[in-house]
Tab-separated table of C-alpha atoms in Angstrom:
chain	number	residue	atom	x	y	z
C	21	UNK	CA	44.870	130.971	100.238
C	22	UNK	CA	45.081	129.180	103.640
C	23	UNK	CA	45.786	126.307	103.732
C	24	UNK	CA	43.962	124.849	106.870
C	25	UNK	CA	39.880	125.803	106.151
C	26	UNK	CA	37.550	125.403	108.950
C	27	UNK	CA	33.956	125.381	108.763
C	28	UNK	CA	31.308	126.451	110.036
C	29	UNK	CA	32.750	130.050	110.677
C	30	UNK	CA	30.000	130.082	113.516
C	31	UNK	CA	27.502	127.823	115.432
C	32	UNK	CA	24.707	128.146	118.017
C	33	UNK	CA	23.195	125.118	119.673
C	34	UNK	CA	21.190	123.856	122.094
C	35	UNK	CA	22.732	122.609	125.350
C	36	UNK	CA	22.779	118.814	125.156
C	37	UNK	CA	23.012	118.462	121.347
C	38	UNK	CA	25.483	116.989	119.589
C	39	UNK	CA	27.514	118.814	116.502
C	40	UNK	CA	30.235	119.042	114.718
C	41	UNK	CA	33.305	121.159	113.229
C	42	UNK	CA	35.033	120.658	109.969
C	43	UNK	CA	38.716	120.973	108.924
C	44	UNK	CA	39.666	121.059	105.620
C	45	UNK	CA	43.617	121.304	105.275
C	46	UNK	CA	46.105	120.936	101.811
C	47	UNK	CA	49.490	120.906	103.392
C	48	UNK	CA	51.096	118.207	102.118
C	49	UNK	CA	53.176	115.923	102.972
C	50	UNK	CA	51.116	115.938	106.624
C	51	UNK	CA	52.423	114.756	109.450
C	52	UNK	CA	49.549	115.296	113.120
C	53	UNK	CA	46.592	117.390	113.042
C	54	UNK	CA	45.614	119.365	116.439
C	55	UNK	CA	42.206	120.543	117.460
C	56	UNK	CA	42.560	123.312	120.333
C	57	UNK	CA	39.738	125.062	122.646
C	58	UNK	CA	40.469	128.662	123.047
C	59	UNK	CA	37.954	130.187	125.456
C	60	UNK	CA	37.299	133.924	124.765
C	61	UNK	CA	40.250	136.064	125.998
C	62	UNK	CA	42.325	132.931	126.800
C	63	UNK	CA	45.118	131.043	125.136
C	64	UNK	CA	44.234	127.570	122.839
C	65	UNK	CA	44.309	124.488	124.981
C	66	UNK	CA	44.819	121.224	122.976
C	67	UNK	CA	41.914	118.786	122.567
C	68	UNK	CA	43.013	115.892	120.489
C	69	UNK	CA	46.675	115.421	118.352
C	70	UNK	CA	46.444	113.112	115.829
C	71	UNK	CA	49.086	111.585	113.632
C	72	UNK	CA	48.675	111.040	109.356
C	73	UNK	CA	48.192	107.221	110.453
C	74	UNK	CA	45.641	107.757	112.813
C	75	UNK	CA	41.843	107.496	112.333
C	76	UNK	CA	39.993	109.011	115.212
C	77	UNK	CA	41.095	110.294	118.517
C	78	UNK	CA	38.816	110.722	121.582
C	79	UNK	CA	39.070	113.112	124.540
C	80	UNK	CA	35.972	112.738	126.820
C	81	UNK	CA	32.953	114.110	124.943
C	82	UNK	CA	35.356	114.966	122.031
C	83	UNK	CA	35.865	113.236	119.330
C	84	UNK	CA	38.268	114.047	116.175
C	85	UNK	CA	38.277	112.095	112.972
C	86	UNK	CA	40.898	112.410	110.381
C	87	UNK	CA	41.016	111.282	107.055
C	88	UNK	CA	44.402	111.574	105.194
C	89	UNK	CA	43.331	110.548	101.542
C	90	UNK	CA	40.656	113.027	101.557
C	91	UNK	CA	42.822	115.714	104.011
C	92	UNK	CA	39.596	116.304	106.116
C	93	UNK	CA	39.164	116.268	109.999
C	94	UNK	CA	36.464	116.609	112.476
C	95	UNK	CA	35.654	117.380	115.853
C	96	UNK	CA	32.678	115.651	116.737
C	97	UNK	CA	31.040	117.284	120.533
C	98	UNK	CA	28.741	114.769	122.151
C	99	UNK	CA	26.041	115.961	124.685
C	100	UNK	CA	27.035	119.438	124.495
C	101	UNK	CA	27.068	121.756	127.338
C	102	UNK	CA	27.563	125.389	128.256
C	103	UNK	CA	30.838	125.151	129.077
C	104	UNK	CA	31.636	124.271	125.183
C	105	UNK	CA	31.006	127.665	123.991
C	106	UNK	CA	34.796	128.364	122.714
C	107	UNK	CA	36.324	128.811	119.833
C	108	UNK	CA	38.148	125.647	118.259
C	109	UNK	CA	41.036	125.736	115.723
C	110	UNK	CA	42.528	123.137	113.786
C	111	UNK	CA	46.394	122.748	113.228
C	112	UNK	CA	48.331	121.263	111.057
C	113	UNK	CA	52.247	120.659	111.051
C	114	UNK	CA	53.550	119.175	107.910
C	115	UNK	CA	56.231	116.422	107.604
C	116	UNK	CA	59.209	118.659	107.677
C	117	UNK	CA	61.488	120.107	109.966
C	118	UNK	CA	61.339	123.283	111.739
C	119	UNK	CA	59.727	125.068	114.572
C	120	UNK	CA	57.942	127.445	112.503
C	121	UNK	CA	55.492	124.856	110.484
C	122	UNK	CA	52.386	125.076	112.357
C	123	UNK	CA	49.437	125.912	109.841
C	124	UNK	CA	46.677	127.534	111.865
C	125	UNK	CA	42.714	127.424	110.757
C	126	UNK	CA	40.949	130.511	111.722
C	127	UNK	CA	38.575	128.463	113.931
C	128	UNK	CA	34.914	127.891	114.745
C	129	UNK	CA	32.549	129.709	117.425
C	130	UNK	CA	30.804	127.782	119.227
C	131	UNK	CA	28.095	129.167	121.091
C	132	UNK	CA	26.079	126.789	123.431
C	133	UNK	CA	22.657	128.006	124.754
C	134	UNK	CA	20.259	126.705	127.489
U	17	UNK	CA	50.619	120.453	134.240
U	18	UNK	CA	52.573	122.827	132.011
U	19	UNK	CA	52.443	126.627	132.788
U	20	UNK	CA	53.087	129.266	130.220
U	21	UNK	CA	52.403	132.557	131.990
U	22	UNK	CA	51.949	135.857	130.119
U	23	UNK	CA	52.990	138.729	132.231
U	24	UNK	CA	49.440	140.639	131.072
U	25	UNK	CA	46.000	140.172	130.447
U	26	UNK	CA	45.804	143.872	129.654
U	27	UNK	CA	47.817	146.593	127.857
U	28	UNK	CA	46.958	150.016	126.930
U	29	UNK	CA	49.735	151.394	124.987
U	30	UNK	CA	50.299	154.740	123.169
U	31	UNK	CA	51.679	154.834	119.694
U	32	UNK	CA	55.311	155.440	119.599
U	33	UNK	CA	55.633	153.853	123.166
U	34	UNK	CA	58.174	150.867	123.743
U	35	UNK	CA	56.218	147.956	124.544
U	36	UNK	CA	57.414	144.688	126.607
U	37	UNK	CA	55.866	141.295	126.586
U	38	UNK	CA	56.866	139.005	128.795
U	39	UNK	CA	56.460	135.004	128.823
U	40	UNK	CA	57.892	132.281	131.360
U	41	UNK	CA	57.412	128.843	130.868
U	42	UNK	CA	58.241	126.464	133.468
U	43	UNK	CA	58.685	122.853	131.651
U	44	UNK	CA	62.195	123.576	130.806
U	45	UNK	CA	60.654	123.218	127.102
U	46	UNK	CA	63.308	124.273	124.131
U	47	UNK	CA	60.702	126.055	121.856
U	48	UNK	CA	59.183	129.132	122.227
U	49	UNK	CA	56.610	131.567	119.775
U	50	UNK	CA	55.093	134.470	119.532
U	51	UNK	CA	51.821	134.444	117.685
U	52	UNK	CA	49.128	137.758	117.509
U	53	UNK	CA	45.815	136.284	116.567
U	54	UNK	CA	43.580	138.776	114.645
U	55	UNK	CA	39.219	138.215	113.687
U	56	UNK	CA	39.246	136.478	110.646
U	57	UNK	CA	43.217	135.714	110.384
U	58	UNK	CA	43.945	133.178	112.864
U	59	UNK	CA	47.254	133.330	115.045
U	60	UNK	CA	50.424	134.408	112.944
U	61	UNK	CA	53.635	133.301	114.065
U	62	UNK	CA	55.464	136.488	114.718
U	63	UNK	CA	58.632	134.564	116.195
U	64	UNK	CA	60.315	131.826	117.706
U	65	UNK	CA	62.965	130.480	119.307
U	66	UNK	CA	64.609	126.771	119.919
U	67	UNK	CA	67.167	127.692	122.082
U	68	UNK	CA	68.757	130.451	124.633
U	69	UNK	CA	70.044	133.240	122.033
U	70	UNK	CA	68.186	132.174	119.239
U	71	UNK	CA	65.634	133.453	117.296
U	72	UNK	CA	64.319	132.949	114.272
U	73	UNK	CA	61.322	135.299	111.984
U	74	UNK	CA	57.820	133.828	111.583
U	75	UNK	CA	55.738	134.955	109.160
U	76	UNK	CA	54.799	138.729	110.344
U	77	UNK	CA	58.120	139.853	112.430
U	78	UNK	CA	58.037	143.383	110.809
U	79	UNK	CA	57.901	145.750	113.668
U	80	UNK	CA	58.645	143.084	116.358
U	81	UNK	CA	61.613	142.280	118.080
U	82	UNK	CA	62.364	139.335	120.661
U	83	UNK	CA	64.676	138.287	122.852
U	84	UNK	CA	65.827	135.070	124.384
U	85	UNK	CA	68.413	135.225	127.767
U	86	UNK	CA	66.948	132.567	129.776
U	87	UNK	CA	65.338	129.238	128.639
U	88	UNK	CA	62.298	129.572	130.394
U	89	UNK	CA	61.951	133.398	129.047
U	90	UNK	CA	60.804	135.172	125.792
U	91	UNK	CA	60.180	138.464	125.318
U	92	UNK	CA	58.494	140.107	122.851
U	93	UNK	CA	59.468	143.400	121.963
U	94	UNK	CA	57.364	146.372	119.826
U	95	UNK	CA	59.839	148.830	119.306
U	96	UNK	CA	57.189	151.881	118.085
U	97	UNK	CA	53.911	150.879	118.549
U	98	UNK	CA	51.618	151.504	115.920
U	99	UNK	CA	47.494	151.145	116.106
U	100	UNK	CA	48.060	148.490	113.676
U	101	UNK	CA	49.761	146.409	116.452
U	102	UNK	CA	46.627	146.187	118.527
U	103	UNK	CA	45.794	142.524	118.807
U	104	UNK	CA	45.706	139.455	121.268
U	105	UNK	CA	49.036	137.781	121.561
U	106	UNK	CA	50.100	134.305	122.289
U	107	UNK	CA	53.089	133.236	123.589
U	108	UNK	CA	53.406	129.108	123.201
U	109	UNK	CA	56.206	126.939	124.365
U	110	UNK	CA	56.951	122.757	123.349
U	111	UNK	CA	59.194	120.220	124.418
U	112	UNK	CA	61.790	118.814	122.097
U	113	UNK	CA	64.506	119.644	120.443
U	114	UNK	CA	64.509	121.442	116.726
U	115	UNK	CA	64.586	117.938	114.434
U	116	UNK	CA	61.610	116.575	116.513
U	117	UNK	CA	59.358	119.456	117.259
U	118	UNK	CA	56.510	118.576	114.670
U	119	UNK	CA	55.886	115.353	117.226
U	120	UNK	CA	55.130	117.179	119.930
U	121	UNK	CA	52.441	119.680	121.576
U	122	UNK	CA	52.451	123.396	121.706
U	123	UNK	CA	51.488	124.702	124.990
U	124	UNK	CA	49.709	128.739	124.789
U	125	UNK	CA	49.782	130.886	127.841
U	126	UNK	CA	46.571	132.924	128.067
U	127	UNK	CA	47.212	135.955	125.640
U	128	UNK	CA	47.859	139.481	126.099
U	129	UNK	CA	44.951	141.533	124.741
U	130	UNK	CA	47.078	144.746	123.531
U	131	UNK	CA	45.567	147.977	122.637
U	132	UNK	CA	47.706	150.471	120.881
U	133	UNK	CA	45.939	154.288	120.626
């Protein structure tokens, strides 16, 4: 089972709206949870990087909420615009050592439309 | 700003062939990986290194080799392609050395779409 669940799978809006992605993670002991935009056919490009202590992070029209009791993020996308459409993965690293501990959702599409 | 450079957008590959990915980062960053990223599966760490020389297995390294001469290099290497191997892959660097890599940031060059027929 993965351990890093994102939801929606998919999601189509309206340019201007506001929406927002779930992460639902289990690796535990945590230490930061990432939220990347990867446009199609182009590498992830972080958003937001959050530590277990942290509460919300904002990046422009982004903002990411984390809440470590309940092990849930979310990336909250104000005023949406074209330019959104992406996909947008959650990360997790947990509180170990060791290159190799990134836990990778398998992301959200976002699809924007006029 | 950090660069991670992928040396194609575009491969076309037969199966059997020896195939060479290339990735230069220029942040003098220790780390370095290798993920493929498949529908549905989410990127896979393949590899990664910490060091010049090093290397260590992900979670899918079966069929993959790498190799690290140069700090800001890291190849990935598919010694027989198969069809199985067609995917998009991600190189990624980060700053910091091994104990203190989960504080920091993983940079992704912009992926290699591979097609192996």
């Amino acid at each position: 089972k993965n351990q890093v669940e994102q939801s929606p799978q998919s999601l189509i809006i309206l340019e201007g709206k506001n929406c927002t992605l779930q992460c639902n993670y289990t690796v535990s002991p945590f230490s930061n949870l990432r939220w990347y935009k990867q446009d199609t056919g182009r590498g992830p490009v972080s958003l937001t990087i959050m530590t277990f202590s942290e509460n919300t992070k904002s990046n422009g029209r982004y903002t990411a909420t984390l809440d470590a009791d309940t092990k849930q993020s979310s990336l909250h996308i104000t005023a949406s615009q074209l330019s959104d459409s992406a996909s947008y993965i959650c990360v997790v690293t947990p509180d170990q050592t060791g290159a190799n501990n990134l836990f990778f959702g398998t992301g959200t599409r976002l699809t924007v439309i006029p | 700003d950090v660069k991670v450079t992928q040396s194609s957008r575009y491969l076309v590959k037969r199966t059997g062939e020896k195939v060479f990915l290339e990735c230069v980062q220029d942040m003098d960053h220790e780390n370095m990986f290798w993920y493929r990223q498949d529908p549905g599966l989410g990127l896979r760490l393949i590899y990664f290194s910490y060091d010049v020389k090093m290397k260590e297995k992900g979670d899918i390294p079966e069929g993959y080799s790498v190799s690290r001469e140069k700090k800001e290099r890291f190849s990935l290497i598919l010694e027989s392609a198969s069809t199985n191997q067609t995917s998009m892959y991600l190189c990624a660097s980060s700053l910091g050395i091994r104990e203190i890599v989960i504080m920091t940031e993983a940079f992704f060059g912009q992926g290699t779409r591979l097609t192996v027929v």
